Short mmCIF file of C-alpha atoms in Angstrom, two decimals:
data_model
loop_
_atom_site.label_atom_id
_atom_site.label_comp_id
_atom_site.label_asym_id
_atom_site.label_seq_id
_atom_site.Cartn_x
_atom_site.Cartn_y
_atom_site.Cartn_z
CA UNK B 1 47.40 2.37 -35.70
CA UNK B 2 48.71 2.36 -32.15
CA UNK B 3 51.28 -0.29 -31.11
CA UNK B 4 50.28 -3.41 -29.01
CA UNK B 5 48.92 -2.32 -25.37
CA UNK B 6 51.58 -2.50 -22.59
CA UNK B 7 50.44 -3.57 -19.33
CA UNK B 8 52.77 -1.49 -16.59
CA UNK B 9 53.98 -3.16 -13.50
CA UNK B 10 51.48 -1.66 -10.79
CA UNK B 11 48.66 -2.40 -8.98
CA UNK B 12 45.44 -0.52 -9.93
CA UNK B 13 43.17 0.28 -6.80
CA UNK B 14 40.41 -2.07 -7.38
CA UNK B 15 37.27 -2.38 -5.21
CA UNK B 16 37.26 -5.21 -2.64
CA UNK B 17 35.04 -7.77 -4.72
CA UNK B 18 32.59 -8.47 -1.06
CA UNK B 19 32.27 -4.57 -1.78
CA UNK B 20 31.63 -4.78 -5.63
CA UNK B 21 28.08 -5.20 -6.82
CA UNK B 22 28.77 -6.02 -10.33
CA UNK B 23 30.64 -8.91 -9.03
CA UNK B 24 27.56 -9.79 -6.67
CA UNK B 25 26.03 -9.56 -9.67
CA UNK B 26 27.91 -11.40 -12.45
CA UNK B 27 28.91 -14.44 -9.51
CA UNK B 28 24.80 -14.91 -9.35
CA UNK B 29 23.65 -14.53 -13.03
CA UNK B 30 26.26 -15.48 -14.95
CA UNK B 31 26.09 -13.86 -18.30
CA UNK B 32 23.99 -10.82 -17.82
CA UNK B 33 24.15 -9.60 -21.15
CA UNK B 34 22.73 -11.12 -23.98
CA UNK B 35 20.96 -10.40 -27.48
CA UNK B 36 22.34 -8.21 -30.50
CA UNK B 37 25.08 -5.49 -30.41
CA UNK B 38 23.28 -2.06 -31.17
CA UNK B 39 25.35 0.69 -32.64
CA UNK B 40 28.65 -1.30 -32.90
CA UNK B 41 31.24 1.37 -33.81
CA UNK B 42 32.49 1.06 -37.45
CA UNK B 43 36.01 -0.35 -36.69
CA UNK B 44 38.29 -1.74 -38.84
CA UNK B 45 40.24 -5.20 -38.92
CA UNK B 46 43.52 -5.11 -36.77
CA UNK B 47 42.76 -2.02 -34.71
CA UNK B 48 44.13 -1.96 -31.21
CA UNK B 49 40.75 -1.09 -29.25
CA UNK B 50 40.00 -1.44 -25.60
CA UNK B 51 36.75 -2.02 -24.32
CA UNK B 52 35.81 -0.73 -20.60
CA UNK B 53 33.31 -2.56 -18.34
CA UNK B 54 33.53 -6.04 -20.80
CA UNK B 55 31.00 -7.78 -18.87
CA UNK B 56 30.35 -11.42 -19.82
CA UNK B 57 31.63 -10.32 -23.61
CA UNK B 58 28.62 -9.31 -25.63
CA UNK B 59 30.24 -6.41 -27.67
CA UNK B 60 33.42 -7.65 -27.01
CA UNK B 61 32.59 -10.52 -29.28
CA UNK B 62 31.16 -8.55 -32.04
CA UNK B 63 34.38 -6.30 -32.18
CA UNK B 64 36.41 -9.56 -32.30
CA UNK B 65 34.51 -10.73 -35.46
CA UNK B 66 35.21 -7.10 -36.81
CA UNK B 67 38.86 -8.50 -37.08
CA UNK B 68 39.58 -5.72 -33.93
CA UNK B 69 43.01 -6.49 -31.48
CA UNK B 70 40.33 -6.16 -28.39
CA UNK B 71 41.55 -5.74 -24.60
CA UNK B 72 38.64 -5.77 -22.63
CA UNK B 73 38.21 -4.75 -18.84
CA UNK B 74 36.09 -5.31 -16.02
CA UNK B 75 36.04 -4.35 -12.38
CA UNK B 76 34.21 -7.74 -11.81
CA UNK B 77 36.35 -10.74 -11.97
CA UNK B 78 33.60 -13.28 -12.32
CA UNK B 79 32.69 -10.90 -15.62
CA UNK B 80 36.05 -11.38 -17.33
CA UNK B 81 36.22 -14.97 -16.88
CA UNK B 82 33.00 -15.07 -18.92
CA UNK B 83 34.43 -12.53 -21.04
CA UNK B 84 37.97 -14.38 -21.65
CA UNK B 85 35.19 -17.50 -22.78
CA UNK B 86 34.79 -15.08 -25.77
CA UNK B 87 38.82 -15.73 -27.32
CA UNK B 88 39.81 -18.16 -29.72
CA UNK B 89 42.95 -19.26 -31.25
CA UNK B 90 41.45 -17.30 -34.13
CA UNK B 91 41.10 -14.06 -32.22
CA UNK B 92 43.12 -11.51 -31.18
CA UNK B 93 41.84 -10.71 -27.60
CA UNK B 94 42.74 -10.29 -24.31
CA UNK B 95 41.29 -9.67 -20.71
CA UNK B 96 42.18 -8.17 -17.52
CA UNK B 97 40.50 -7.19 -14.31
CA UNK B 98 41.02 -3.45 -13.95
CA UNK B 99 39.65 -0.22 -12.79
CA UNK B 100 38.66 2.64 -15.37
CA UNK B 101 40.37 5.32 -13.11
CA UNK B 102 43.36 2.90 -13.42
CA UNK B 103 43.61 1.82 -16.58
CA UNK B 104 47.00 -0.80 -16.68
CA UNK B 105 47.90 0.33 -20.05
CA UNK B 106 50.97 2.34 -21.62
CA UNK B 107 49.93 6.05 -22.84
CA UNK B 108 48.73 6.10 -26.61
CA UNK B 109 48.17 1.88 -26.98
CA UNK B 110 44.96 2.23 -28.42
CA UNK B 111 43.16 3.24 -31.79
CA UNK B 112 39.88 3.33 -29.85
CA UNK B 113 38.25 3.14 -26.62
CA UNK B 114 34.28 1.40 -26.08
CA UNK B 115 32.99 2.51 -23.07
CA UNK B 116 29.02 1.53 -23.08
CA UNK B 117 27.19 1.86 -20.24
CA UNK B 118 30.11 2.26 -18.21
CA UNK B 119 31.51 5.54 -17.36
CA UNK B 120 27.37 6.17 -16.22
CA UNK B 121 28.03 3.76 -13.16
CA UNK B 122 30.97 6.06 -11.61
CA UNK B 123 30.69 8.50 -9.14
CA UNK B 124 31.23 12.43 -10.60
CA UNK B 125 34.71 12.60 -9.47
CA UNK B 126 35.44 9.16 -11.22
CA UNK B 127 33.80 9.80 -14.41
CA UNK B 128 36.31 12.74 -14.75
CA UNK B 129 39.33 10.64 -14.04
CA UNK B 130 37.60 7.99 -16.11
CA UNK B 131 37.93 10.24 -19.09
CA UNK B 132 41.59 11.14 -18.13
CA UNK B 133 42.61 7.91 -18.31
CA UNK B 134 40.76 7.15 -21.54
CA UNK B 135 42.67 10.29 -23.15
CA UNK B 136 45.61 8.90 -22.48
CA UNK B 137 45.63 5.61 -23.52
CA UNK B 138 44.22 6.67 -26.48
CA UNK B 139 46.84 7.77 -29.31
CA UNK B 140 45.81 11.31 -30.86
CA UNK B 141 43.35 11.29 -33.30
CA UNK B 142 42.13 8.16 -31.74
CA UNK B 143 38.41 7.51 -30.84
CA UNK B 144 36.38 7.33 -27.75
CA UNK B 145 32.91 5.82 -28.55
CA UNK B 146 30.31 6.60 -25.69
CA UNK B 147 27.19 5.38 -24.21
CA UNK B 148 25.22 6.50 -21.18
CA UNK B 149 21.30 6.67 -20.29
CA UNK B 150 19.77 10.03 -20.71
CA UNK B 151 17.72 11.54 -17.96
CA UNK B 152 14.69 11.07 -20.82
CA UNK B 153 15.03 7.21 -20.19
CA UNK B 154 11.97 6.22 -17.38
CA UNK B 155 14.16 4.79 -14.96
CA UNK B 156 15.73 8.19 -13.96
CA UNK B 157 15.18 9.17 -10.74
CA UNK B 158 14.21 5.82 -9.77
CA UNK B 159 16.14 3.96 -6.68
CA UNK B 160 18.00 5.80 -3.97
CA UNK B 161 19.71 8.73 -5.13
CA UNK B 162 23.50 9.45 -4.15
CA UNK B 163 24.59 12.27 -6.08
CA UNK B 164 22.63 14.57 -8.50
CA UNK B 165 20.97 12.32 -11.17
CA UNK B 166 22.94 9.42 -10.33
CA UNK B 167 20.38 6.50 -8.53
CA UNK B 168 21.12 3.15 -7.06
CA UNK B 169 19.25 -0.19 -7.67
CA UNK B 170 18.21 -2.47 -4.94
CA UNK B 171 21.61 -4.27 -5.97
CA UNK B 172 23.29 -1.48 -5.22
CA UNK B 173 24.62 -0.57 -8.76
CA UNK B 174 24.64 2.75 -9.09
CA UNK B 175 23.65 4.83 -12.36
CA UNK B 176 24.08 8.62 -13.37
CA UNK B 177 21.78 9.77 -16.25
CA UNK B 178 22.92 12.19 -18.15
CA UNK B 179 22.30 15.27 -20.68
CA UNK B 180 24.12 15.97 -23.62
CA UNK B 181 25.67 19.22 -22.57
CA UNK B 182 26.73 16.97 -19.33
CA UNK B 183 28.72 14.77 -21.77
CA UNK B 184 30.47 17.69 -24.36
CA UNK B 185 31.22 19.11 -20.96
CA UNK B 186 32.36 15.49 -19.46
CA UNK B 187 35.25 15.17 -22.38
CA UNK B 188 36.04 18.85 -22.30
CA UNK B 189 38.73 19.89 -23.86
CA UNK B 190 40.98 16.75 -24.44
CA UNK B 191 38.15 15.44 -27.52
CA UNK B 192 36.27 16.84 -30.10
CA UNK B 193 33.08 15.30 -31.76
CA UNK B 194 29.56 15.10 -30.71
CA UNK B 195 26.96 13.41 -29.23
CA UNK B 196 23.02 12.63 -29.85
CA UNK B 197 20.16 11.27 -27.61
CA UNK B 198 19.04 8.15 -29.46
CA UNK B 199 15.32 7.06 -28.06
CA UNK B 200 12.88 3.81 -28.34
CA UNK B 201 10.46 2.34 -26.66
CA UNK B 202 10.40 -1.25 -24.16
CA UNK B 203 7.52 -2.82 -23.58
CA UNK B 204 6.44 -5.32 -20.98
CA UNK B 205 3.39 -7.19 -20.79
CA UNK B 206 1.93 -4.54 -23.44
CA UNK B 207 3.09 -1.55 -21.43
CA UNK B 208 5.26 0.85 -23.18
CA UNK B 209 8.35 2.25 -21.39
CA UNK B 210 10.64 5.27 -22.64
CA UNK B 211 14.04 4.25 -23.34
CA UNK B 212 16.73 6.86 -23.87
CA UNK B 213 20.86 6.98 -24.12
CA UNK B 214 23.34 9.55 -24.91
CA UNK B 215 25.76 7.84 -28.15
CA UNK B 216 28.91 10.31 -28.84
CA UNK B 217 32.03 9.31 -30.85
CA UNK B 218 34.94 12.14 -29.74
CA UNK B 219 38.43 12.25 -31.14
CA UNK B 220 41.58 12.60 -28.94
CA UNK B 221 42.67 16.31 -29.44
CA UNK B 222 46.80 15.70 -30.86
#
């Protein structure tokens, strides 16, 4: 396993939070998340794993009763309070608010990285240094577990769109829907391992709706 994470003395570039939706978001609703953990990764007790885009904790939780070391992260502030509500004197856990492309962490701290639903709401430039950053937190051999809507789901190309495949609620959060050859070609050459489209159906008031997210588990190249 990797050693403890190390926090470095700097200042990531964080979005102004009048600026940041998810904080708009998470300061109105309160715990946005809720319900069962699908596909938690299979992780073992005492593995050092961060977890980008926390939220108010959901998964977060579930990888603390795994026995996991978690560090989460969140861009919204209002987010990792409710995520922090997660740790007990039982648990090992911490929280921080940080950027993706800025991770705060010392280079190989973690076994594994969680990022679900999260790398999908950065622009194309930022999913890229997203996935730097991930790579090098991660100690080799270490795991990156993914999550990101496919372009099969029905709300793609919904909203106002702002970059190829990548459209914007009313709230202004952003989403990019992707394909599976986006994502092998998103992780490139730094991780190996695969990724499948995993598909179900929501339905509202007896109307069905096509669901649909990419799910890949890549290992840091040594």
């Amino acid at each position: 396993m990797a050693g403890t994470p190390v926090f470095y003395k700097g200042k990531p570039a964080m979005t102004a939070p009048l600026e940041n939706p998810w904080e708009k978001e998470y300061a109105r609703k309160g715990r946005v998340w809720g319900g069962a953990v699908h596909n938690l990764p299979a992780l073992s007790s005492g593995e050092n794993v961060l977890e980008l885009g926390c939220g108010n904790g959901k998964t977060f939780a579930a990888l603390l009763e795994r026995g996991c070391t978690v560090t989460g992260i969140d861009i919204s502030l209002s987010a990792a309070v409710l995520c922090r509500s997660q740790v007990s004197a039982r648990t090992a856990g911490e929280v921080a608010v940080a950027d993706a492309c800025h991770l705060p962490f010392a280079a190989g701290a973690f076994d594994a990285v969680v990022a679900f639903h999260v790398i999908g709401h950065l622009r194309e430039k930022d999913r890229r240094t997203a996935v730097e950053e991930i790579a090098r937190v991660l100690r080799p051999g270490g795991t990156l577990f993914f999550s990101g809507f496919s372009r099969e789901d029905f709300r793609a190309g919904k909203g106002t769109e702002s970059e190829p495949w990548t459209f914007a609620r009313r709230n202004g959060i952003a989403t990019h829907y992707f394909t599976e050859d986006e994502v092998r070609s998103l992780v490139g050459s730094r991780f190996d391992g695969e990724c499948t489209t995993h598909t179900w159906d929501l339905t509202v008031r007896g109307e069905r709706f096509p669901r649909a997210e990419i799910i890949g588990r890549f290992s840091r190249l040594l």
